[in-house]
mmCIF file of N, CA and C in Angstrom:
data_model
loop_
_atom_site.group_PDB
_atom_site.id
_atom_site.type_symbol
_atom_site.label_atom_id
_atom_site.label_comp_id
_atom_site.label_asym_id
_atom_site.label_seq_id
_atom_site.Cartn_x
_atom_site.Cartn_y
_atom_site.Cartn_z
ATOM 1 N N MET A 1 82.026 201.845 95.681
ATOM 2 C CA MET A 1 81.674 200.224 96.482
ATOM 3 C C MET A 1 83.621 199.404 96.948
ATOM 4 N N VAL A 2 84.244 199.999 95.656
ATOM 5 C CA VAL A 2 85.933 199.425 96.214
ATOM 6 C C VAL A 2 86.217 200.089 97.246
ATOM 7 N N ILE A 3 85.912 200.734 98.028
ATOM 8 C CA ILE A 3 86.588 201.721 99.250
ATOM 9 C C ILE A 3 85.920 200.577 100.188
ATOM 10 N N LYS A 4 84.874 199.963 100.279
ATOM 11 C CA LYS A 4 84.334 199.520 101.217
ATOM 12 C C LYS A 4 84.253 198.072 101.107
ATOM 13 N N LEU A 5 84.694 197.452 100.203
ATOM 14 C CA LEU A 5 85.124 196.375 99.536
ATOM 15 C C LEU A 5 86.701 196.064 100.359
ATOM 16 N N LEU A 6 87.659 196.873 99.893
ATOM 17 C CA LEU A 6 88.949 196.793 100.528
ATOM 18 C C LEU A 6 88.558 197.289 102.168
ATOM 19 N N ALA A 7 88.112 198.162 102.566
ATOM 20 C CA ALA A 7 87.693 198.108 103.901
ATOM 21 C C ALA A 7 87.752 196.867 104.991
ATOM 22 N N LYS A 8 86.913 196.733 104.266
ATOM 23 C CA LYS A 8 86.012 194.623 104.547
ATOM 24 C C LYS A 8 86.756 193.963 104.880
ATOM 25 N N GLU A 9 87.866 193.748 103.505
ATOM 26 C CA GLU A 9 88.991 192.430 103.619
ATOM 27 C C GLU A 9 89.878 193.289 104.349
ATOM 28 N N LEU A 10 90.316 194.855 104.063
ATOM 29 C CA LEU A 10 91.358 194.566 105.596
ATOM 30 C C LEU A 10 91.177 194.078 107.172
ATOM 31 N N SER A 11 89.535 195.119 107.470
ATOM 32 C CA SER A 11 89.775 194.721 108.062
ATOM 33 C C SER A 11 89.148 192.865 108.870
ATOM 34 N N TYR A 12 88.855 192.265 107.967
ATOM 35 C CA TYR A 12 88.675 190.429 108.023
ATOM 36 C C TYR A 12 90.680 190.145 108.202
ATOM 37 N N LYS A 13 91.264 190.594 107.652
ATOM 38 C CA LYS A 13 92.562 189.856 106.806
ATOM 39 C C LYS A 13 92.932 190.331 108.658
ATOM 40 N N ALA A 14 92.848 191.162 109.665
ATOM 41 C CA ALA A 14 92.896 191.829 110.675
ATOM 42 C C ALA A 14 92.687 191.182 111.635
ATOM 43 N N ALA A 15 91.676 190.794 111.226
ATOM 44 C CA ALA A 15 90.842 190.993 112.693
ATOM 45 C C ALA A 15 90.114 191.798 113.741
ATOM 46 N N TYR A 16 90.491 192.571 112.709
ATOM 47 C CA TYR A 16 90.047 193.537 113.661
ATOM 48 C C TYR A 16 88.052 194.365 113.023
ATOM 49 N N SER A 17 87.863 195.249 113.590
ATOM 50 C CA SER A 17 86.310 195.100 113.230
ATOM 51 C C SER A 17 86.382 196.577 112.151
ATOM 52 N N CYS A 18 87.008 197.230 112.210
ATOM 53 C CA CYS A 18 86.937 198.397 110.622
ATOM 54 C C CYS A 18 88.400 198.856 110.775
ATOM 55 N N TRP A 19 88.005 199.203 109.284
ATOM 56 C CA TRP A 19 89.821 199.174 108.907
ATOM 57 C C TRP A 19 90.997 200.307 110.185
ATOM 58 N N GLU A 20 89.612 201.474 110.266
ATOM 59 C CA GLU A 20 90.021 202.845 111.166
ATOM 60 C C GLU A 20 90.877 202.046 112.358
ATOM 61 N N ASP A 21 90.266 201.526 113.033
ATOM 62 C CA ASP A 21 90.891 201.008 114.197
ATOM 63 C C ASP A 21 92.677 200.218 113.599
ATOM 64 N N ILE A 22 92.487 199.882 112.810
ATOM 65 C CA ILE A 22 93.983 198.997 112.678
ATOM 66 C C ILE A 22 95.121 200.083 112.092
ATOM 67 N N ILE A 23 94.154 201.066 111.182
ATOM 68 C CA ILE A 23 95.107 202.477 110.871
ATOM 69 C C ILE A 23 95.523 203.373 113.058
ATOM 70 N N ASN A 24 93.950 203.049 113.382
ATOM 71 C CA ASN A 24 94.233 203.812 115.035
ATOM 72 C C ASN A 24 95.453 203.598 115.608
ATOM 73 N N ASN A 25 95.523 201.914 115.798
ATOM 74 C CA ASN A 25 96.486 201.251 116.531
ATOM 75 C C ASN A 25 98.073 201.840 116.333
ATOM 76 N N LEU A 26 98.217 201.805 115.021
ATOM 77 C CA LEU A 26 99.597 201.704 114.320
ATOM 78 C C LEU A 26 100.168 203.233 114.477
ATOM 79 N N HIS A 27 99.134 204.088 114.263
ATOM 80 C CA HIS A 27 99.112 205.326 114.721
ATOM 81 C C HIS A 27 99.371 205.308 116.187
ATOM 82 N N ASP A 28 98.969 204.767 117.112
ATOM 83 C CA ASP A 28 99.149 205.027 119.020
ATOM 84 C C ASP A 28 100.684 204.294 118.792
ATOM 85 N N ALA A 29 100.543 203.066 118.243
ATOM 86 C CA ALA A 29 101.961 202.569 118.456
ATOM 87 C C ALA A 29 103.065 203.079 118.093
ATOM 88 N N GLY A 30 102.801 204.679 117.101
ATOM 89 C CA GLY A 30 104.140 205.854 116.874
ATOM 90 C C GLY A 30 104.737 205.184 115.068
ATOM 91 N N CYS A 31 103.950 204.161 114.771
ATOM 92 C CA CYS A 31 104.199 204.303 113.516
ATOM 93 C C CYS A 31 103.876 205.712 112.495
ATOM 94 N N ASP A 32 105.057 206.034 111.937
ATOM 95 C CA ASP A 32 104.252 207.123 110.712
ATOM 96 C C ASP A 32 104.118 206.429 109.372
ATOM 97 N N GLU A 33 103.542 207.513 108.460
ATOM 98 C CA GLU A 33 102.748 207.799 107.372
ATOM 99 C C GLU A 33 103.205 205.848 106.684
ATOM 100 N N ALA A 34 104.262 206.281 106.253
ATOM 101 C CA ALA A 34 104.868 205.476 105.721
ATOM 102 C C ALA A 34 104.897 203.646 106.099
ATOM 103 N N ILE A 35 105.002 203.554 107.157
ATOM 104 C CA ILE A 35 104.915 202.783 108.187
ATOM 105 C C ILE A 35 103.301 201.969 108.046
ATOM 106 N N ILE A 36 102.921 202.997 108.489
ATOM 107 C CA ILE A 36 101.060 202.512 107.745
ATOM 108 C C ILE A 36 100.691 202.453 107.035
ATOM 109 N N LYS A 37 101.319 202.972 105.843
ATOM 110 C CA LYS A 37 100.838 202.520 104.145
ATOM 111 C C LYS A 37 101.614 201.390 103.433
ATOM 112 N N GLN A 38 102.463 201.613 104.399
ATOM 113 C CA GLN A 38 103.396 199.265 104.093
ATOM 114 C C GLN A 38 102.281 198.871 104.786
ATOM 115 N N CYS A 39 102.070 198.668 105.824
ATOM 116 C CA CYS A 39 101.035 197.276 106.129
ATOM 117 C C CYS A 39 99.980 197.954 105.397
ATOM 118 N N LEU A 40 99.020 198.960 105.547
ATOM 119 C CA LEU A 40 98.116 198.177 104.960
ATOM 120 C C LEU A 40 98.139 197.865 103.444
ATOM 121 N N GLN A 41 98.860 197.821 102.670
ATOM 122 C CA GLN A 41 99.316 197.725 101.272
ATOM 123 C C GLN A 41 99.245 195.601 101.158
ATOM 124 N N ASP A 42 100.445 195.582 102.688
ATOM 125 C CA ASP A 42 101.091 194.462 102.457
ATOM 126 C C ASP A 42 99.699 193.802 103.071
ATOM 127 N N LEU A 43 98.896 194.242 104.083
ATOM 128 C CA LEU A 43 98.188 193.468 104.637
ATOM 129 C C LEU A 43 96.724 193.038 103.440
ATOM 130 N N LEU A 44 96.492 194.261 102.701
ATOM 131 C CA LEU A 44 95.699 193.704 101.237
ATOM 132 C C LEU A 44 96.577 192.804 100.054
ATOM 133 N N ASP A 45 98.093 192.643 99.997
ATOM 134 C CA ASP A 45 98.485 191.841 99.642
ATOM 135 C C ASP A 45 99.037 190.358 100.410
ATOM 136 N N ASP A 46 98.098 189.912 101.472
ATOM 137 C CA ASP A 46 98.576 188.651 101.940
ATOM 138 C C ASP A 46 99.935 188.770 102.602
ATOM 139 N N LYS A 47 100.817 189.475 102.980
ATOM 140 C CA LYS A 47 101.872 189.598 102.955
ATOM 141 C C LYS A 47 102.371 189.590 104.891
ATOM 142 N N LYS A 48 101.183 189.187 105.683
ATOM 143 C CA LYS A 48 101.386 188.717 107.048
ATOM 144 C C LYS A 48 102.829 189.539 107.449
ATOM 145 N N GLN A 49 103.526 188.347 107.213
ATOM 146 C CA GLN A 49 105.023 187.842 107.261
ATOM 147 C C GLN A 49 105.948 189.192 107.131
ATOM 148 N N ASP A 50 105.644 189.632 106.693
ATOM 149 C CA ASP A 50 106.259 191.741 105.944
ATOM 150 C C ASP A 50 106.042 192.138 106.967
ATOM 151 N N ILE A 51 104.503 192.013 107.043
ATOM 152 C CA ILE A 51 103.606 193.522 107.886
ATOM 153 C C ILE A 51 104.557 193.038 109.165
ATOM 154 N N ILE A 52 104.902 192.187 110.050
ATOM 155 C CA ILE A 52 104.872 191.442 111.436
ATOM 156 C C ILE A 52 106.596 191.862 111.701
ATOM 157 N N SER A 53 107.351 191.373 110.671
ATOM 158 C CA SER A 53 108.673 191.646 110.304
ATOM 159 C C SER A 53 109.006 193.142 110.133
ATOM 160 N N CYS A 54 107.943 194.019 109.936
ATOM 161 C CA CYS A 54 108.281 195.817 109.812
ATOM 162 C C CYS A 54 108.046 196.129 111.221
ATOM 163 N N LEU A 55 106.780 195.295 112.313
ATOM 164 C CA LEU A 55 106.304 195.888 113.091
ATOM 165 C C LEU A 55 107.616 194.976 114.109
ATOM 166 N N TYR A 56 107.933 194.378 114.402
ATOM 167 C CA TYR A 56 108.870 193.978 114.792
ATOM 168 C C TYR A 56 110.526 195.314 115.036
ATOM 169 N N GLU A 57 110.292 194.904 113.598
ATOM 170 C CA GLU A 57 111.571 196.147 113.746
ATOM 171 C C GLU A 57 110.716 197.384 114.325
ATOM 172 N N HIS A 58 109.849 198.308 113.912
ATOM 173 C CA HIS A 58 109.625 199.392 114.496
ATOM 174 C C HIS A 58 109.235 198.744 116.319
ATOM 175 N N ARG A 59 109.076 198.509 116.828
ATOM 176 C CA ARG A 59 109.317 197.708 118.023
ATOM 177 C C ARG A 59 110.767 198.045 119.112
ATOM 178 N N ASN A 60 111.385 197.215 117.871
ATOM 179 C CA ASN A 60 113.573 197.394 118.485
ATOM 180 C C ASN A 60 113.282 198.625 118.328
ATOM 181 N N ASP A 61 113.071 199.225 117.693
ATOM 182 C CA ASP A 61 113.301 201.227 117.627
ATOM 183 C C ASP A 61 112.690 201.281 119.077
ATOM 184 N N LEU A 62 111.558 201.376 119.518
ATOM 185 C CA LEU A 62 111.099 202.285 120.232
ATOM 186 C C LEU A 62 111.807 201.962 121.467
ATOM 187 N N LEU A 63 111.641 200.150 122.049
ATOM 188 C CA LEU A 63 112.476 199.761 122.822
ATOM 189 C C LEU A 63 114.643 200.397 122.745
ATOM 190 N N GLN A 64 114.918 200.484 121.691
ATOM 191 C CA GLN A 64 116.249 201.347 121.859
ATOM 192 C C GLN A 64 116.070 202.610 122.588
ATOM 193 N N GLN A 65 114.524 203.596 122.097
ATOM 194 C CA GLN A 65 114.327 204.698 122.229
ATOM 195 C C GLN A 65 114.212 204.732 124.262
ATOM 196 N N LEU A 66 113.153 203.814 124.478
ATOM 197 C CA LEU A 66 113.159 203.527 125.435
ATOM 198 C C LEU A 66 114.740 203.558 126.320
ATOM 199 N N HIS A 67 115.461 202.767 126.205
ATOM 200 C CA HIS A 67 116.636 202.522 126.960
ATOM 201 C C HIS A 67 117.502 203.239 126.801
ATOM 202 N N GLN A 68 117.415 204.246 125.738
ATOM 203 C CA GLN A 68 117.885 205.277 125.519
ATOM 204 C C GLN A 68 117.784 206.198 127.205
ATOM 205 N N LYS A 69 116.170 206.599 126.826
ATOM 206 C CA LYS A 69 115.967 207.642 127.697
ATOM 207 C C LYS A 69 116.137 207.275 129.250
ATOM 208 N N GLN A 70 115.913 205.678 129.579
ATOM 209 C CA GLN A 70 116.005 205.349 130.859
ATOM 210 C C GLN A 70 117.831 205.185 131.415
ATOM 211 N N LYS A 71 118.623 204.726 130.057
ATOM 212 C CA LYS A 71 120.022 205.951 130.401
ATOM 213 C C LYS A 71 119.865 207.157 131.131
ATOM 214 N N GLN A 72 119.127 208.124 130.308
ATOM 215 C CA GLN A 72 119.326 209.771 130.569
ATOM 216 C C GLN A 72 118.380 210.022 131.383
ATOM 217 N N LEU A 73 117.247 208.840 132.592
ATOM 218 C CA LEU A 73 116.749 209.398 133.493
ATOM 219 C C LEU A 73 117.727 208.610 134.752
ATOM 220 N N ASP A 74 118.391 207.993 134.295
ATOM 221 C CA ASP A 74 119.579 207.654 135.041
ATOM 222 C C ASP A 74 120.511 208.434 135.717
ATOM 223 N N CYS A 75 121.494 209.270 134.810
ATOM 224 C CA CYS A 75 122.268 210.040 134.858
ATOM 225 C C CYS A 75 121.475 211.477 135.753
ATOM 226 N N LEU A 76 119.945 211.821 135.410
ATOM 227 C CA LEU A 76 119.768 212.914 135.794
ATOM 228 C C LEU A 76 119.155 211.799 137.617
ATOM 229 N N ASP A 77 119.187 211.305 137.593
ATOM 230 C CA ASP A 77 118.837 210.800 139.157
ATOM 231 C C ASP A 77 120.084 210.961 139.868
ATOM 232 N N PHE A 78 120.898 210.454 139.364
ATOM 233 C CA PHE A 78 122.723 210.574 139.914
ATOM 234 C C PHE A 78 123.029 211.547 140.376
ATOM 235 N N LEU A 79 122.668 212.520 139.223
ATOM 236 C CA LEU A 79 123.184 214.079 139.028
ATOM 237 C C LEU A 79 122.079 214.722 140.623
ATOM 238 N N ILE A 80 121.327 214.688 140.403
ATOM 239 C CA ILE A 80 120.444 215.094 141.449
ATOM 240 C C ILE A 80 120.770 214.009 142.982
ATOM 241 N N TYR A 81 120.970 213.190 142.887
ATOM 242 C CA TYR A 81 121.517 212.275 144.294
ATOM 243 C C TYR A 81 122.649 213.121 144.563
ATOM 244 N N LYS A 82 123.516 213.497 143.734
ATOM 245 C CA LYS A 82 124.962 214.300 144.088
ATOM 246 C C LYS A 82 124.623 215.528 144.665
ATOM 247 N N LEU A 83 123.829 216.313 143.504
ATOM 248 C CA LEU A 83 123.474 217.291 144.940
ATOM 249 C C LEU A 83 122.575 217.604 145.996
ATOM 250 N N GLU A 84 122.000 216.328 146.099
ATOM 251 C CA GLU A 84 121.604 216.593 147.637
ATOM 252 C C GLU A 84 122.247 216.272 148.240
ATOM 253 N N LYS A 85 123.271 215.259 148.042
ATOM 254 C CA LYS A 85 124.199 215.320 148.718
ATOM 255 C C LYS A 85 124.639 215.847 149.505
ATOM 256 N N CYS A 86 125.776 216.686 148.596
ATOM 257 C CA CYS A 86 126.545 217.674 148.919
ATOM 258 C C CYS A 86 125.743 218.877 149.809
ATOM 259 N N GLN A 87 123.961 219.021 149.355
ATOM 260 C CA GLN A 87 123.496 220.023 150.019
ATOM 261 C C GLN A 87 123.320 219.544 151.333
ATOM 262 N N ASP A 88 123.801 218.406 152.274
ATOM 263 C CA ASP A 88 123.191 217.356 152.596
ATOM 264 C C ASP A 88 124.323 218.006 154.157
ATOM 265 N N ARG A 89 125.568 217.575 153.210
ATOM 266 C CA ARG A 89 126.704 218.180 154.004
ATOM 267 C C ARG A 89 127.546 219.295 154.118
ATOM 268 N N LYS A 90 126.737 220.424 153.761
ATOM 269 C CA LYS A 90 126.400 221.799 153.935
ATOM 270 C C LYS A 90 125.340 221.982 155.113
ATOM 271 N N GLU A 91 124.781 221.700 154.868
ATOM 272 C CA GLU A 91 123.755 222.131 156.431
ATOM 273 C C GLU A 91 124.384 221.324 157.611
ATOM 274 N N LEU A 92 124.926 219.940 157.175
ATOM 275 C CA LEU A 92 125.634 219.437 158.624
ATOM 276 C C LEU A 92 126.709 219.977 158.916
ATOM 277 N N LYS A 93 127.531 221.165 158.344
ATOM 278 C CA LYS A 93 128.797 221.609 159.009
ATOM 279 C C LYS A 93 127.963 222.866 159.786
ATOM 280 N N ARG A 94 126.956 223.487 159.444
ATOM 281 C CA ARG A 94 126.555 224.474 159.684
ATOM 282 C C ARG A 94 125.763 224.494 161.919
#
């Protein structure tokens, strides 16, 4: 009974149809178990600003990772370009 009440309260506070959707959304966003537990607890405690702050922090971490991966892709693309350019020169000399 308590679990059902908590689940209903969580769903209502986050405008989701069920609490599992909240967990799935957090999981799909790359949140680890600690973040998920903290968000759910904060939601129960009506600490929405804490949740939002935590999620913005996680978002910034993801964005930083994205930028790092983009830089790696750019470096790889440049290397491929240089190698192909070198290959083209060799073929022209033949």
